[in-house]
CSV table of C-alpha atoms in Angstrom, one decimal:
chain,number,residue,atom,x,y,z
A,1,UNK,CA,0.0,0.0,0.0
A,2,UNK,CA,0.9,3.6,-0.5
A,3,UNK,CA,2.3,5.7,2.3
A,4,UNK,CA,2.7,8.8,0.7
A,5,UNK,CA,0.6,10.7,-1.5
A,6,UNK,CA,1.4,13.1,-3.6
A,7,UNK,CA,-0.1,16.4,-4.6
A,8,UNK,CA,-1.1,17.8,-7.2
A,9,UNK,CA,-0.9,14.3,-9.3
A,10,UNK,CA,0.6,16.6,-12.4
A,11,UNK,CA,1.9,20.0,-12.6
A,12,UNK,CA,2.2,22.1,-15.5
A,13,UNK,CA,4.8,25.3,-15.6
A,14,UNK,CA,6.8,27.5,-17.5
A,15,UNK,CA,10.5,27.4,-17.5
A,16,UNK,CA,12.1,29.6,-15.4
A,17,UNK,CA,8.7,29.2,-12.6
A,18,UNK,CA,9.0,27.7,-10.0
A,19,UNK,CA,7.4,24.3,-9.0
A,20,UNK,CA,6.2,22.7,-5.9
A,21,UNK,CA,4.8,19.6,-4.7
A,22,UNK,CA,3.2,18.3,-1.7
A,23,UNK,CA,3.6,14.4,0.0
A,24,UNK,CA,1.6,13.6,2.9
A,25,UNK,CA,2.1,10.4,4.7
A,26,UNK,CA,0.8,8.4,7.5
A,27,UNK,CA,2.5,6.9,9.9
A,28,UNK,CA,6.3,7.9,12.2
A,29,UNK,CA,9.3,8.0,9.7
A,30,UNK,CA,12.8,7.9,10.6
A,31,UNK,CA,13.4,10.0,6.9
A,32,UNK,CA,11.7,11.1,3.8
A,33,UNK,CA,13.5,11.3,0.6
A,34,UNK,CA,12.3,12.6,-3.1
A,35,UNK,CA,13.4,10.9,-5.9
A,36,UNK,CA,13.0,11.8,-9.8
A,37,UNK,CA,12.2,9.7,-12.0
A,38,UNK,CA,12.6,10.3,-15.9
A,39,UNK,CA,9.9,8.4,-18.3
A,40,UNK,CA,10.6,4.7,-18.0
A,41,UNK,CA,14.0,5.3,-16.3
A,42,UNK,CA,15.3,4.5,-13.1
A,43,UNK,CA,14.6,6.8,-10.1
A,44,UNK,CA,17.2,9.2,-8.9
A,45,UNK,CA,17.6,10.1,-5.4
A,46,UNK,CA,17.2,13.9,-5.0
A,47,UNK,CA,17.7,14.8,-1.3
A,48,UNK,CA,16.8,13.3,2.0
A,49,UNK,CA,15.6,15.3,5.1
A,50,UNK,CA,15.4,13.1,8.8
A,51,UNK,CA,12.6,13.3,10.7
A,52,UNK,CA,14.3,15.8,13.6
A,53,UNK,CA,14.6,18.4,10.5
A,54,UNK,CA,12.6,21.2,9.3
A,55,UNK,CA,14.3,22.1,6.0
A,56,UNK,CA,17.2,21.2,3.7
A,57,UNK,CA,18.4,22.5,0.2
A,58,UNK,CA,20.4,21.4,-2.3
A,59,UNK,CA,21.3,23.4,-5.0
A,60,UNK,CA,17.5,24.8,-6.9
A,61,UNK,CA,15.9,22.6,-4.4
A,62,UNK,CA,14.6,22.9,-1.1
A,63,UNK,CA,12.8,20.4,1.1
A,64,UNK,CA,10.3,21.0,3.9
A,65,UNK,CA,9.3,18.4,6.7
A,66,UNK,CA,5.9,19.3,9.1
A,67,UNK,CA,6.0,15.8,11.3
A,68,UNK,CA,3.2,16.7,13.3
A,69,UNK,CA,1.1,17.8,9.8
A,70,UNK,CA,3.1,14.3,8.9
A,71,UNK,CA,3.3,16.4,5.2
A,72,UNK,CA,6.4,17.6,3.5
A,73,UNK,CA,7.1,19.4,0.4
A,74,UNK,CA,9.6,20.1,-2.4
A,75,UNK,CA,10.1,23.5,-4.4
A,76,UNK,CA,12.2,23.4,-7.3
A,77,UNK,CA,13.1,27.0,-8.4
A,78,UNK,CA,13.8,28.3,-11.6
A,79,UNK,CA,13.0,25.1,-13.2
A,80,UNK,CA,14.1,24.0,-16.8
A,81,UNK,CA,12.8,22.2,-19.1
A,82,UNK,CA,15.2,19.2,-18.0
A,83,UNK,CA,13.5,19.3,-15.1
A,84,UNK,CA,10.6,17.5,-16.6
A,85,UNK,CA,10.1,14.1,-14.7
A,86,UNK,CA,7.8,12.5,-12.7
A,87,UNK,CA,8.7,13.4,-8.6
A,88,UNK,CA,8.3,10.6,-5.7
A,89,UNK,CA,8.3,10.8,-2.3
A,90,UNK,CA,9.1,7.8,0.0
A,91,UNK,CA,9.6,7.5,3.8
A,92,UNK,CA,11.4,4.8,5.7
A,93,UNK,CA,9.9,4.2,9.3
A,94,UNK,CA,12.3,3.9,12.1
A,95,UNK,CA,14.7,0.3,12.1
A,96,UNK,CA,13.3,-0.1,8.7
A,97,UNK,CA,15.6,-0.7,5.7
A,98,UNK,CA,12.8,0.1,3.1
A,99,UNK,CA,11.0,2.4,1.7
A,100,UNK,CA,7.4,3.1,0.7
A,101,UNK,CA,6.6,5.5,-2.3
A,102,UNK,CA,3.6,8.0,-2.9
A,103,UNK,CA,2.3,7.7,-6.6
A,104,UNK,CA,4.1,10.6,-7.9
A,105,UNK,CA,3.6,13.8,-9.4
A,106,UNK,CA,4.2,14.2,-13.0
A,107,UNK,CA,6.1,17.8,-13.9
A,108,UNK,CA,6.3,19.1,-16.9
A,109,UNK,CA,8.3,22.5,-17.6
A,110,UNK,CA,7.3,24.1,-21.0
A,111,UNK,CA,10.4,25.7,-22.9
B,1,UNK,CA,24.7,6.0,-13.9
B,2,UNK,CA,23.8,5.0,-10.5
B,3,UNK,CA,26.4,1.7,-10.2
B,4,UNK,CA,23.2,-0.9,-10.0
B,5,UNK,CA,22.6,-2.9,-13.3
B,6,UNK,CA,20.0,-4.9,-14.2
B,7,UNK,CA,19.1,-7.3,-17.0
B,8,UNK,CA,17.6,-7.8,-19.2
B,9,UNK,CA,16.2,-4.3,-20.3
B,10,UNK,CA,12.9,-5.8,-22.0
B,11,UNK,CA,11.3,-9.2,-21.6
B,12,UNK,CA,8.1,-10.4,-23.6
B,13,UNK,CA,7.0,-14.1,-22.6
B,14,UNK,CA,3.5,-15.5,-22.2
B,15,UNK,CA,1.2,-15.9,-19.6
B,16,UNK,CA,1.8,-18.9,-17.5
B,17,UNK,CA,6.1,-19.1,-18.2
B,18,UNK,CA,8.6,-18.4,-15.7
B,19,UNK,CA,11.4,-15.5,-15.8
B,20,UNK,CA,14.3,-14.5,-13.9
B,21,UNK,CA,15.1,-10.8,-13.4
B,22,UNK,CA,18.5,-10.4,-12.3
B,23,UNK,CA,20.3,-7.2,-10.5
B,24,UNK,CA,23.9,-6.5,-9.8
B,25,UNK,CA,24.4,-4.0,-6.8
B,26,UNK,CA,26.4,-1.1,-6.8
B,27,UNK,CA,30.1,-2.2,-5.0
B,28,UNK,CA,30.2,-2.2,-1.6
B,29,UNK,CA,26.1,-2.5,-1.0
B,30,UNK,CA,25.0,-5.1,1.0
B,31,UNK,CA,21.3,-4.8,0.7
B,32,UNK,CA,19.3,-5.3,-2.1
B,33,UNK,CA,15.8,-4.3,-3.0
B,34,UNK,CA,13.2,-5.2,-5.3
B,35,UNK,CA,10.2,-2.8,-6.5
B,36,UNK,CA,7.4,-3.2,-9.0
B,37,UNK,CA,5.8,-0.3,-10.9
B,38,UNK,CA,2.5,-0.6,-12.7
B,39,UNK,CA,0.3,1.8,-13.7
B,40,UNK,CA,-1.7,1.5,-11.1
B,41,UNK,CA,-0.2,0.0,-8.2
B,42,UNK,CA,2.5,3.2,-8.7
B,43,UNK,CA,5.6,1.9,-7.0
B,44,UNK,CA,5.7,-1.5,-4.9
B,45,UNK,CA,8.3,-2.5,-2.4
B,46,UNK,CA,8.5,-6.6,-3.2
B,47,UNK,CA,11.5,-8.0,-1.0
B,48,UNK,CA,14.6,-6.5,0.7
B,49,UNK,CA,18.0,-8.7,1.3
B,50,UNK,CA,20.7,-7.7,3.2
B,51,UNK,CA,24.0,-9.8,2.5
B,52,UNK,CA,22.3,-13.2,1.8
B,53,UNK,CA,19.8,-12.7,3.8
B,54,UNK,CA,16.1,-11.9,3.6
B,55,UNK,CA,14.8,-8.9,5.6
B,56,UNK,CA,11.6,-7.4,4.9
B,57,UNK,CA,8.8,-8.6,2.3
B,58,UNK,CA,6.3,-6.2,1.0
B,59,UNK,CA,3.8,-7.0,-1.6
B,60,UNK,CA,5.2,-9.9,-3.4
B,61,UNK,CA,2.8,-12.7,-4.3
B,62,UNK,CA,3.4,-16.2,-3.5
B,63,UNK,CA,4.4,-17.2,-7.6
B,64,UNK,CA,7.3,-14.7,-7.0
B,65,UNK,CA,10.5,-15.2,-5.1
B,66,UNK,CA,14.1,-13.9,-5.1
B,67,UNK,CA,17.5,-14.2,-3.6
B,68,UNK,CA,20.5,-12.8,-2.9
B,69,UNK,CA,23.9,-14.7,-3.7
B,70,UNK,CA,27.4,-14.9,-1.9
B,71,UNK,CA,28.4,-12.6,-4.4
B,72,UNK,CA,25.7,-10.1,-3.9
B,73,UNK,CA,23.8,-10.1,-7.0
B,74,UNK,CA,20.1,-11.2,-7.1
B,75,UNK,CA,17.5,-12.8,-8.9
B,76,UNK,CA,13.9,-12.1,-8.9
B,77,UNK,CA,11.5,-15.1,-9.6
B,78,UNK,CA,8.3,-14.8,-11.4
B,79,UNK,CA,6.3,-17.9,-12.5
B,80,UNK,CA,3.1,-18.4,-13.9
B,81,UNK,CA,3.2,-15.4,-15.3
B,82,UNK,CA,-0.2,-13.7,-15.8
B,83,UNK,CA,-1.3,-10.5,-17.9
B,84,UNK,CA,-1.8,-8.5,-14.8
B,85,UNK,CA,2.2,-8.6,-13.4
B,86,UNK,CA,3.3,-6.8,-16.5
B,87,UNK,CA,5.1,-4.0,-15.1
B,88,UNK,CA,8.8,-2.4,-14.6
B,89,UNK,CA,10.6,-3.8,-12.0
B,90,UNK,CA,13.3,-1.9,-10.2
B,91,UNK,CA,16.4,-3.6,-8.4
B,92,UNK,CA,17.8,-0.5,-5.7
B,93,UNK,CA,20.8,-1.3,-3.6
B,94,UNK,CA,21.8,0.7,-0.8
B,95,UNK,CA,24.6,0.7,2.3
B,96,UNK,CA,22.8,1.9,4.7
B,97,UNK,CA,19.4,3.8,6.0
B,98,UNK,CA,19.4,6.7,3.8
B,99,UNK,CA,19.5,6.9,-0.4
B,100,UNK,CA,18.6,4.2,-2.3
B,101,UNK,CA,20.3,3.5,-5.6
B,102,UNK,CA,17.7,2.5,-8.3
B,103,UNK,CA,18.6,0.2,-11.6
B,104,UNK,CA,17.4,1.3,-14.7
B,105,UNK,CA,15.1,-1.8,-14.7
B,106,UNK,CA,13.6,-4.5,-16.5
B,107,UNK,CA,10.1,-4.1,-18.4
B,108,UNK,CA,8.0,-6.9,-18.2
B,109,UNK,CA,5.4,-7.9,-21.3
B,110,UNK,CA,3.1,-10.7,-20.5
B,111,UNK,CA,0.9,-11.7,-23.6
């Protein structure tokens, strides 16, 4: 079963815009991580932010985690067209190895 | 290139047959995992191995099974094959609690 679910379920934007997306889940995590994942391709891992942590960035990205909401969300900023991809979120609860995915949202940045 | 391979790429076989998906982890990672995405299942944790050893199971159905060898590679089992398990299916090895790295997969076609 899904843990996560993301929001909205496809996004549509303009290079240079910015994008976010939205992954609730339901039960504790230890971390959540967002992954990318290009048509048919493998996924990519993106950035991870643990549970005791509010925000994180890496590069055009930045990461938010609300634990007691049990929501977190993921703004890509002046996005480009290679930013097109689908977007996963996936928590690991705590002495777990795995992870459980949210169905994705589906970006796509218009040139 | 995320250091995972998998093979084969593509595999078309009737309903009812047998196949073996097969994953080599990145070097160094101990623990395998294997993940099945379908339209609409989205992404399925199956089975997690951690040096030979089986760890977790998720969804994975009875007519599929996998292991892990002494050299660290793994197999994924499917028999009697049926339309509905047609799907990608991701091999992700990892060295500890946080990033997974994701295969580029093997898509399954059951006729």
């Amino acid at each position: 079963s899904q843990q996560g679910e993301e929001d909205p379920q496809a996004l549509s934007i303009q290079e240079g815009e910015n994008a976010t997306m939205n992954c609730s889940y339901k039960t504790s995590i230890n971390n959540l991580q967002w992954y990318r994942q290009n048509s048919g391709r493998g996924l990519v891992h993106l950035i991870l932010i643990r549970s005791n942590e509010r925000e994180k960035h890496s590069g055009r990205l930045r990461v938010t985690l609300d634990t007691s909401k049990k929501s977190s969300s993921l703004l890509i900023t002046a996005s480009r067209a290679a930013d097109t991809a689908s977007y996963f979120c996936a928590t690991r609860g705590a002495g777990s190895y795995q992870l459980t995915f949210g169905k994705g949202t589906k970006l796509s940045v218009i040139p | 290139d995320s250091g995972v391979t998998q093979t084969p790429k593509h595999l078309i076989t009737a309903t009812g047959q047998r196949v073996t998906l097969r994953c080599s982890p990145r070097s160094g990672d101990l623990s395998v995992y294997w993940y099945q995405q379908s339209l609409d299942q989205g992404l399925q944790f199956l089975i997690h191995y951690y040096n030979g050893e089986e760890r977790a199971k998720g969804n994975i159905l009875e007519r599929f099974s996998a292991q892990q060898f002494p050299d660290l590679h793994s197999e994924l089992n499917l028999s009697s094959l049926e339309l509905g398990d047609s799907a990608l299916y991701f091999c992700a090895s990892s060295v500890s609690y946080n990033e997974q790295f994701f295969g580029p997969g093997t898509r399954l076609t059951v006729l």
